[in-house]
Amino acid sequence: MTGPVPLHAMRLVFLGPPGAGKGTQAQILAARFGARQIATGDILRRNVADGTELGKKAKAFMDAGSLVADDVIVAMMERELGVGAPFILDGFPRTVAQAEALDGMLARLALPLGAALQFDADRDVLIERLAGRWTNPRTGRTYHTLFNPPRVAGIDDEDGGPLVQRPDDSRDVVSERLATYDAKTKPLVDYYAHAGLLQRIAGLQPIEAVTADVLRALGADGSGGLVA
Ligand code: AP5
């Protein structure tokens, strides 16, 4: 069990299956505490849209619901992680090899992790959430037709940009993503439990209740945990 996480040490890893709510909670927390949300999926999708070399390497894997190669992802994260500001890693690491690489990067930067939060949710709920998800491709902000609808259908409340459905949220690709998660990413729960950094969050609750649990887990619910 970790103790309260001071704000300047709010360096968090968010773990969990596709649709568990990692991105939703990372956005809420990042906005609330001025932390940087580093979402590997969003970075990769922007690179695919821009047709960069990284995007070309990643596209086929993403379309199939499998993982982009560890060396490609680790090189990308080496570029992202130089800054010492509080950050939330949303979608990285996703394999034990990536977690070990992250440990090495953070040791070199003298920036230890504060906690790893695992968001748990049942498969049926994950499929329903991904089927109803709408995303702003520019910012990565997400909505849900039933659980978190935008004020105007298809339009982002914040920047007025169009919302789209992700191609990898189709039922077939979601099944592959869930299988990939079970095989490659789930072992990280034990990895971070052994490191004494794991906190489990019940992701099946409404969004606000999940946020309240996250804040409690970080000691940031008014009990004096997060301090500047
Ligand atoms: P990525 O974009 O990271 O996808 P993911 O991990 O599959 O996660 P999602 O974004 O689908 O789910 P989420 O948990 O963030 O859920 P969200 O908050 O949006 O990765 C995509 C691909 O990129 C991968 O398949 C892989 O190919 C590649 N990739 C990325 N990182 C990689 C890495 N490190 N290594 C190798 N490859 C990598 O919520 C989902 C929906 O539910 C939303 O509509 C939301 O509004 C709604 N919702 C959220 N919380 C609740 C709630 N509590 N109650 C009701 N509805 C809710």
Coordinates of N, CA, C and O in Angstrom, one line a residue, residues 8-156:
H8 N 4.2 17.4 -6.1 CA 5.4 17.5 -6.9 C 5.9 16.1 -7.3 O 6.7 15.9 -8.2
A9 N 5.4 15.0 -6.6 CA 5.8 13.6 -6.9 C 4.7 12.9 -7.5 O 4.7 11.7 -7.5
M10 N 3.7 13.6 -8.1 CA 2.6 12.9 -8.7 C 3.0 12.4 -10.1 O 2.7 12.9 -11.1
R11 N 3.8 11.4 -10.0 CA 4.2 10.7 -11.2 C 3.5 9.3 -11.2 O 3.9 8.4 -10.3
L12 N 2.5 9.2 -12.0 CA 1.6 8.0 -11.8 C 1.6 7.2 -13.1 O 1.7 7.7 -14.2
V13 N 1.4 5.9 -12.9 CA 1.1 5.0 -14.0 C -0.4 4.5 -13.9 O -0.8 4.1 -12.8
F14 N -1.1 4.7 -15.0 CA -2.5 4.2 -15.0 C -2.6 2.9 -15.8 O -2.2 2.9 -17.0
L15 N -3.0 1.8 -15.1 CA -3.1 0.5 -15.8 C -4.6 0.1 -15.9 O -5.4 0.5 -15.1
G16 N -4.8 -0.9 -16.8 CA -6.2 -1.4 -16.8 C -6.5 -1.8 -18.2 O -5.9 -1.3 -19.2
P17 N -7.6 -2.6 -18.4 CA -7.9 -3.0 -19.8 C -8.5 -1.9 -20.6 O -8.9 -0.8 -20.0
P18 N -8.6 -2.1 -21.9 CA -9.2 -1.0 -22.8 C -10.6 -0.7 -22.3 O -11.4 -1.6 -22.0
G19 N -10.9 0.6 -22.1 CA -12.3 1.0 -21.7 C -12.4 1.1 -20.2 O -13.5 1.4 -19.7
A20 N -11.4 0.8 -19.4 CA -11.6 0.8 -18.0 C -11.7 2.2 -17.4 O -12.1 2.3 -16.2
G21 N -11.3 3.2 -18.2 CA -11.5 4.6 -17.7 C -10.2 5.3 -17.4 O -10.2 6.3 -16.8
K22 N -9.1 4.7 -17.9 CA -7.8 5.3 -17.7 C -7.7 6.7 -18.2 O -7.3 7.7 -17.5
G23 N -8.1 6.9 -19.5 CA -8.0 8.2 -20.1 C -9.0 9.2 -19.5 O -8.6 10.3 -19.3
T24 N -10.2 8.7 -19.2 CA -11.2 9.6 -18.5 C -10.6 10.2 -17.2 O -10.7 11.4 -16.9
Q25 N -10.1 9.3 -16.4 CA -9.6 9.7 -15.1 C -8.3 10.5 -15.2 O -8.1 11.5 -14.4
A26 N -7.5 10.1 -16.2 CA -6.2 10.9 -16.3 C -6.5 12.3 -16.7 O -5.9 13.3 -16.2
Q27 N -7.5 12.5 -17.6 CA -7.9 13.9 -18.0 C -8.4 14.7 -16.8 O -8.0 15.9 -16.6
I28 N -9.2 14.1 -16.0 CA -9.8 14.8 -14.8 C -8.7 15.2 -13.8 O -8.6 16.3 -13.4
L29 N -7.8 14.2 -13.6 CA -6.7 14.5 -12.6 C -5.7 15.5 -13.1 O -5.2 16.3 -12.4
A30 N -5.4 15.3 -14.4 CA -4.4 16.2 -15.0 C -4.9 17.7 -14.9 O -4.1 18.6 -14.6
A31 N -6.2 17.9 -15.2 CA -6.7 19.2 -15.2 C -6.8 19.7 -13.8 O -6.5 20.9 -13.5
R32 N -7.1 18.9 -12.9 CA -7.3 19.3 -11.5 C -5.9 19.7 -10.8 O -5.9 20.6 -10.0
F33 N -4.9 18.9 -11.2 CA -3.6 19.2 -10.5 C -2.5 19.7 -11.3 O -1.3 19.8 -10.9
G34 N -2.8 20.1 -12.6 CA -1.8 20.7 -13.5 C -0.7 19.6 -13.8 O 0.4 20.0 -14.1
A35 N -1.1 18.4 -13.9 CA -0.2 17.3 -14.3 C -0.3 17.1 -15.8 O -1.3 17.5 -16.4
R36 N 0.7 16.5 -16.4 CA 0.7 16.2 -17.8 C 0.2 14.8 -18.0 O 0.7 13.9 -17.4
Q37 N -0.8 14.7 -18.8 CA -1.3 13.3 -19.2 C -0.5 12.9 -20.4 O -0.6 13.6 -21.5
I38 N 0.2 11.8 -20.3 CA 1.0 11.3 -21.4 C 0.3 10.0 -21.9 O 0.5 9.0 -21.3
A39 N -0.5 10.2 -22.9 CA -1.3 9.0 -23.4 C -0.7 8.5 -24.6 O -0.7 9.1 -25.7
T40 N -0.1 7.3 -24.5 CA 0.6 6.7 -25.7 C -0.3 6.5 -26.9 O 0.1 6.7 -28.0
G41 N -1.5 6.0 -26.6 CA -2.5 5.8 -27.7 C -2.7 7.1 -28.5 O -2.7 7.1 -29.7
D42 N -2.9 8.2 -27.8 CA -3.2 9.5 -28.4 C -2.0 10.0 -29.2 O -2.1 10.5 -30.3
I43 N -0.8 9.8 -28.7 CA 0.4 10.2 -29.4 C 0.5 9.4 -30.7 O 0.8 9.9 -31.7
L44 N 0.3 8.1 -30.5 CA 0.4 7.2 -31.7 C -0.6 7.6 -32.8 O -0.3 7.7 -34.0
R45 N -1.9 7.9 -32.3 CA -2.9 8.2 -33.3 C -2.6 9.5 -34.0 O -2.9 9.6 -35.2
R46 N -2.0 10.5 -33.3 CA -1.7 11.7 -34.0 C -0.6 11.5 -35.0 O -0.6 12.0 -36.1
N47 N 0.4 10.6 -34.7 CA 1.4 10.3 -35.6 C 0.9 9.5 -36.8 O 1.3 9.7 -38.0
V48 N -0.1 8.6 -36.6 CA -0.8 8.0 -37.8 C -1.4 9.0 -38.6 O -1.3 9.0 -39.9
A49 N -2.2 9.9 -38.0 CA -2.9 10.9 -38.8 C -1.9 11.8 -39.6 O -2.2 12.2 -40.7
D50 N -0.8 12.1 -39.0 CA 0.2 13.0 -39.7 C 1.1 12.2 -40.6 O 1.9 12.9 -41.3
G51 N 1.0 10.9 -40.7 CA 1.8 10.1 -41.6 C 3.2 10.1 -41.3 O 4.1 10.0 -42.2
T52 N 3.6 10.3 -40.0 CA 5.1 10.2 -39.7 C 5.6 8.8 -39.7 O 4.9 7.9 -39.8
E53 N 6.9 8.7 -39.6 CA 7.6 7.4 -39.7 C 7.1 6.5 -38.5 O 6.8 5.4 -38.6
L54 N 6.9 7.2 -37.3 CA 6.4 6.5 -36.1 C 5.0 6.0 -36.4 O 4.7 4.8 -36.1
G55 N 4.2 6.9 -37.0 CA 2.8 6.5 -37.3 C 2.7 5.3 -38.3 O 1.9 4.4 -38.1
K56 N 3.7 5.3 -39.3 CA 3.7 4.2 -40.3 C 4.0 2.9 -39.6 O 3.5 1.8 -39.9
K57 N 5.0 3.0 -38.6 CA 5.4 1.7 -37.9 C 4.2 1.2 -37.0 O 4.1 0.0 -36.8
A58 N 3.4 2.2 -36.5 CA 2.4 1.8 -35.5 C 1.1 1.3 -36.1 O 0.4 0.5 -35.5
K59 N 0.7 1.9 -37.2 CA -0.7 1.8 -37.7 C -1.2 0.3 -37.8 O -2.3 0.0 -37.2
A60 N -0.5 -0.6 -38.4 CA -1.0 -1.9 -38.6 C -1.2 -2.6 -37.3 O -2.2 -3.3 -37.1
F61 N -0.3 -2.4 -36.3 CA -0.5 -3.0 -35.0 C -1.8 -2.5 -34.3 O -2.6 -3.2 -33.7
M62 N -2.0 -1.2 -34.4 CA -3.1 -0.5 -33.7 C -4.4 -1.0 -34.4 O -5.4 -1.4 -33.7
D63 N -4.4 -1.1 -35.7 CA -5.6 -1.5 -36.4 C -6.0 -2.9 -36.0 O -7.2 -3.3 -36.0
A64 N -5.0 -3.8 -35.8 CA -5.2 -5.2 -35.4 C -5.5 -5.4 -34.0 O -5.8 -6.5 -33.6
G65 N -5.3 -4.4 -33.1 CA -5.5 -4.6 -31.7 C -4.4 -5.2 -31.0 O -4.5 -5.7 -29.9
S66 N -3.2 -5.2 -31.6 CA -2.0 -5.8 -30.9 C -1.1 -4.6 -30.5 O -1.4 -3.4 -30.8
L67 N 0.0 -4.9 -29.9 CA 0.9 -3.9 -29.4 C 1.9 -3.5 -30.4 O 2.5 -4.3 -31.1
V68 N 2.3 -2.2 -30.4 CA 3.4 -1.6 -31.2 C 4.7 -2.2 -30.5 O 4.7 -2.3 -29.2
A69 N 5.7 -2.4 -31.3 CA 6.9 -3.0 -30.7 C 7.5 -2.2 -29.5 O 7.5 -0.9 -29.6
D70 N 8.0 -2.9 -28.6 CA 8.6 -2.3 -27.3 C 9.6 -1.2 -27.7 O 9.6 -0.1 -27.1
D71 N 10.6 -1.5 -28.6 CA 11.7 -0.5 -28.8 C 11.1 0.8 -29.4 O 11.6 1.8 -29.1
V72 N 10.1 0.7 -30.2 CA 9.5 1.9 -30.8 C 8.8 2.7 -29.7 O 9.0 3.9 -29.7
I73 N 8.1 2.0 -28.8 CA 7.4 2.8 -27.8 C 8.4 3.4 -26.8 O 8.2 4.5 -26.3
V74 N 9.4 2.6 -26.4 CA 10.4 3.1 -25.4 C 11.1 4.3 -26.0 O 11.3 5.3 -25.3
A75 N 11.5 4.3 -27.3 CA 12.2 5.4 -27.9 C 11.2 6.7 -27.9 O 11.6 7.8 -27.6
M76 N 10.0 6.4 -28.1 CA 9.0 7.5 -28.1 C 8.9 8.1 -26.7 O 8.9 9.3 -26.5
M77 N 8.9 7.2 -25.7 CA 8.7 7.7 -24.3 C 10.0 8.4 -23.8 O 9.9 9.3 -22.9
E78 N 11.1 8.0 -24.3 CA 12.4 8.7 -23.9 C 12.3 10.2 -24.3 O 12.7 11.0 -23.6
R79 N 11.6 10.4 -25.4 CA 11.4 11.8 -25.9 C 10.4 12.6 -25.0 O 10.5 13.8 -24.8
E80 N 9.4 11.9 -24.5 CA 8.3 12.5 -23.8 C 8.6 12.8 -22.3 O 8.1 13.7 -21.7
L81 N 9.5 12.0 -21.8 CA 9.7 12.0 -20.3 C 10.8 12.9 -19.8 O 11.1 12.8 -18.6
G82 N 11.3 13.7 -20.6 CA 12.4 14.6 -20.2 C 12.1 15.6 -19.1 O 12.9 16.0 -18.3
V83 N 10.8 16.0 -19.0 CA 10.4 17.1 -18.2 C 10.0 16.6 -16.8 O 9.4 15.6 -16.7
G84 N 10.4 17.3 -15.7 CA 10.2 16.9 -14.4 C 8.8 17.1 -13.8 O 8.5 16.7 -12.7
A85 N 7.9 17.8 -14.6 CA 6.6 18.2 -14.1 C 5.8 16.9 -13.7 O 6.1 15.8 -14.2
P86 N 4.8 17.0 -12.8 CA 4.0 15.9 -12.5 C 3.4 15.3 -13.7 O 3.0 16.0 -14.6
F87 N 3.3 13.9 -13.8 CA 2.8 13.3 -15.1 C 1.9 12.1 -14.7 O 2.1 11.5 -13.7
I88 N 1.0 11.8 -15.6 CA 0.2 10.6 -15.5 C 0.5 9.8 -16.8 O 0.2 10.3 -17.9
L89 N 1.0 8.6 -16.7 CA 1.3 7.8 -17.9 C 0.0 6.9 -18.1 O -0.3 6.1 -17.3
D90 N -0.6 7.2 -19.2 CA -1.9 6.6 -19.6 C -1.7 5.7 -20.8 O -1.6 6.2 -21.9
G91 N -1.5 4.4 -20.5 CA -1.2 3.5 -21.7 C 0.2 3.0 -21.8 O 0.5 2.3 -22.7
F92 N 1.0 3.4 -20.9 CA 2.4 3.0 -20.8 C 2.8 2.9 -19.4 O 2.5 3.8 -18.6
P93 N 3.5 1.8 -19.0 CA 4.0 0.7 -19.8 C 2.9 -0.3 -20.0 O 1.8 -0.3 -19.3
R94 N 3.1 -1.2 -21.0 CA 2.1 -2.2 -21.4 C 2.7 -3.6 -21.5 O 2.0 -4.5 -21.8
T95 N 4.0 -3.7 -21.2 CA 4.6 -5.0 -21.1 C 5.6 -4.9 -20.0 O 6.0 -3.8 -19.6
V96 N 6.1 -6.1 -19.5 CA 7.1 -6.0 -18.5 C 8.4 -5.4 -19.0 O 9.0 -4.6 -18.3
A97 N 8.7 -5.6 -20.3 CA 9.9 -5.0 -20.9 C 9.8 -3.5 -20.8 O 10.8 -2.7 -20.5
Q98 N 8.6 -2.9 -21.1 CA 8.4 -1.5 -21.1 C 8.5 -1.0 -19.6 O 9.0 0.1 -19.4
A99 N 8.0 -1.7 -18.7 CA 8.0 -1.3 -17.3 C 9.5 -1.2 -16.8 O 9.9 -0.3 -16.1
E100 N 10.3 -2.2 -17.2 CA 11.7 -2.2 -16.9 C 12.4 -1.0 -17.5 O 13.2 -0.3 -16.9
A101 N 12.1 -0.7 -18.8 CA 12.7 0.4 -19.4 C 12.3 1.7 -18.7 O 13.1 2.6 -18.6
L102 N 11.0 1.8 -18.3 CA 10.5 3.0 -17.6 C 11.3 3.2 -16.3 O 11.7 4.3 -15.9
D103 N 11.5 2.1 -15.6 CA 12.3 2.2 -14.3 C 13.7 2.8 -14.6 O 14.1 3.6 -13.8
G104 N 14.3 2.3 -15.7 CA 15.6 2.8 -16.0 C 15.6 4.3 -16.4 O 16.4 5.1 -15.9
M105 N 14.6 4.7 -17.2 CA 14.5 6.1 -17.5 C 14.3 7.0 -16.3 O 14.9 8.0 -16.2
L106 N 13.4 6.6 -15.4 CA 13.0 7.4 -14.3 C 14.2 7.5 -13.3 O 14.5 8.5 -12.6
A107 N 15.0 6.3 -13.2 CA 16.1 6.3 -12.3 C 17.2 7.3 -12.8 O 17.8 8.1 -12.1
R108 N 17.4 7.4 -14.2 CA 18.3 8.3 -14.8 C 17.9 9.8 -14.5 O 18.7 10.6 -14.4
L109 N 16.6 10.0 -14.6 CA 16.1 11.3 -14.4 C 15.9 11.7 -12.9 O 15.5 12.8 -12.5
A110 N 16.1 10.7 -12.0 CA 15.9 10.9 -10.5 C 14.5 11.3 -10.3 O 14.2 12.2 -9.4
L111 N 13.5 10.6 -10.9 CA 12.1 10.9 -10.8 C 11.3 9.6 -10.4 O 10.8 9.0 -11.3
P112 N 11.3 9.2 -9.2 CA 10.7 8.0 -8.9 C 9.1 8.0 -9.0 O 8.6 9.1 -8.9
L113 N 8.5 6.9 -9.4 CA 7.1 6.9 -9.5 C 6.4 7.0 -8.1 O 7.0 6.5 -7.1
G114 N 5.2 7.7 -8.1 CA 4.5 7.8 -6.9 C 3.6 6.6 -6.6 O 3.5 6.1 -5.5
A115 N 2.9 6.1 -7.7 CA 2.0 5.0 -7.6 C 1.6 4.5 -8.9 O 1.7 5.2 -9.9
A116 N 1.1 3.3 -9.0 CA 0.5 2.7 -10.2 C -0.9 2.3 -9.8 O -1.2 1.6 -8.9
L117 N -1.9 2.9 -10.6 CA -3.3 2.6 -10.3 C -3.9 1.7 -11.3 O -3.8 1.9 -12.5
Q118 N -4.4 0.6 -10.8 CA -5.0 -0.4 -11.7 C -6.5 -0.2 -11.7 O -7.2 -0.3 -10.6
F119 N -7.1 0.1 -12.8 CA -8.6 0.3 -13.0 C -9.2 -1.1 -13.4 O -8.9 -1.6 -14.5
D120 N -10.0 -1.7 -12.6 CA -10.6 -3.0 -12.8 C -12.1 -2.8 -13.4 O -12.8 -1.9 -12.8
A121 N -12.5 -3.6 -14.4 CA -13.8 -3.5 -14.9 C -14.1 -4.8 -15.6 O -13.2 -5.5 -16.2
D122 N -15.4 -5.3 -15.6 CA -15.8 -6.5 -16.3 C -15.8 -6.3 -17.8 O -16.1 -5.3 -18.3
R123 N -15.6 -7.5 -18.5 CA -15.5 -7.5 -20.0 C -16.8 -6.9 -20.6 O -16.7 -6.1 -21.6
D124 N -18.0 -7.3 -20.2 CA -19.2 -6.8 -20.8 C -19.3 -5.3 -20.8 O -19.7 -4.6 -21.7
V125 N -18.9 -4.8 -19.6 CA -19.0 -3.3 -19.4 C -17.9 -2.6 -20.3 O -18.2 -1.6 -21.0
L126 N -16.8 -3.2 -20.5 CA -15.7 -2.6 -21.3 C -16.2 -2.5 -22.7 O -16.0 -1.5 -23.4
I127 N -16.8 -3.6 -23.2 CA -17.3 -3.6 -24.6 C -18.4 -2.5 -24.8 O -18.4 -1.8 -25.8
E128 N -19.3 -2.4 -23.8 CA -20.4 -1.4 -23.9 C -19.8 0.0 -23.9 O -20.2 0.9 -24.7
R129 N -18.8 0.2 -23.1 CA -18.1 1.6 -23.0 C -17.4 1.9 -24.3 O -17.5 3.0 -24.8
L130 N -16.7 1.0 -24.9 CA -15.9 1.3 -26.1 C -16.9 1.4 -27.3 O -16.6 2.3 -28.2
A131 N -18.0 0.7 -27.3 CA -18.9 0.8 -28.4 C -19.6 2.2 -28.4 O -19.9 2.7 -29.5
G132 N -19.7 2.8 -27.2 CA -20.4 4.1 -27.2 C -19.5 5.3 -27.0 O -19.9 6.4 -26.8
R133 N -18.2 5.0 -27.2 CA -17.2 6.1 -27.0 C -17.1 7.0 -28.2 O -17.0 6.6 -29.3
W134 N -17.0 8.3 -28.0 CA -16.7 9.3 -29.0 C -15.5 10.1 -28.5 O -15.4 10.5 -27.4
T135 N -14.6 10.4 -29.5 CA -13.3 11.0 -29.1 C -13.0 12.2 -29.9 O -13.3 12.2 -31.1
N136 N -12.4 13.2 -29.3 CA -11.8 14.3 -30.1 C -10.4 13.9 -30.5 O -9.5 13.8 -29.7
P137 N -10.2 13.7 -31.8 CA -8.9 13.2 -32.2 C -7.8 14.2 -32.0 O -6.6 13.8 -31.9
R138 N -8.1 15.5 -31.9 CA -7.1 16.5 -31.7 C -6.6 16.5 -30.3 O -5.4 16.6 -30.1
T139 N -7.5 16.3 -29.3 CA -7.1 16.5 -27.9 C -7.1 15.1 -27.2 O -6.6 15.0 -26.1
G140 N -7.8 14.1 -27.7 CA -7.9 12.8 -27.0 C -9.0 12.8 -26.0 O -9.3 11.8 -25.4
R141 N -9.7 13.9 -25.8 CA -10.8 14.0 -24.9 C -12.0 13.0 -25.3 O -12.3 13.0 -26.5
T142 N -12.5 12.3 -24.3 CA -13.5 11.3 -24.7 C -14.9 11.5 -24.1 O -15.0 12.2 -23.0
Y143 N -15.9 11.1 -24.7 CA -17.3 11.1 -24.3 C -17.9 9.7 -24.4 O -17.3 8.9 -25.1
H144 N -19.1 9.6 -23.9 CA -19.9 8.4 -24.1 C -21.3 8.7 -24.4 O -21.9 9.6 -23.7
T145 N -21.9 8.1 -25.3 CA -23.3 8.4 -25.7 C -24.3 8.3 -24.5 O -25.2 9.1 -24.4
L146 N -24.0 7.3 -23.6 CA -24.9 7.2 -22.5 C -24.4 7.7 -21.2 O -25.1 8.4 -20.4
F147 N -23.1 7.4 -20.9 CA -22.5 7.7 -19.6 C -21.9 9.1 -19.4 O -21.7 9.5 -18.3
N148 N -21.5 9.7 -20.6 CA -20.9 11.0 -20.5 C -21.1 11.7 -21.8 O -20.1 12.0 -22.5
P149 N -22.4 12.1 -22.1 CA -22.6 12.6 -23.4 C -22.1 14.1 -23.5 O -22.2 14.8 -22.6
P150 N -21.7 14.5 -24.7 CA -21.4 15.9 -24.9 C -22.7 16.7 -25.0 O -23.8 16.1 -25.2
R151 N -22.6 18.0 -24.8 CA -23.9 18.8 -24.8 C -24.6 18.7 -26.2 O -25.8 18.6 -26.2
V152 N -23.8 18.8 -27.2 CA -24.3 18.6 -28.6 C -23.7 17.3 -29.2 O -22.4 17.2 -29.2
A153 N -24.5 16.4 -29.7 CA -24.0 15.1 -30.2 C -22.9 15.4 -31.3 O -23.1 16.2 -32.2
G154 N -21.8 14.7 -31.1 CA -20.7 14.8 -32.2 C -19.8 16.0 -32.1 O -18.9 16.2 -32.9
I155 N -20.0 16.9 -31.0 CA -19.2 18.1 -30.9 C -18.6 18.1 -29.5 O -19.3 18.0 -28.5
D156 N -17.3 18.5 -29.4 CA -16.6 18.5 -28.1 C -17.1 19.8 -27.4 O -17.1 20.9 -27.9

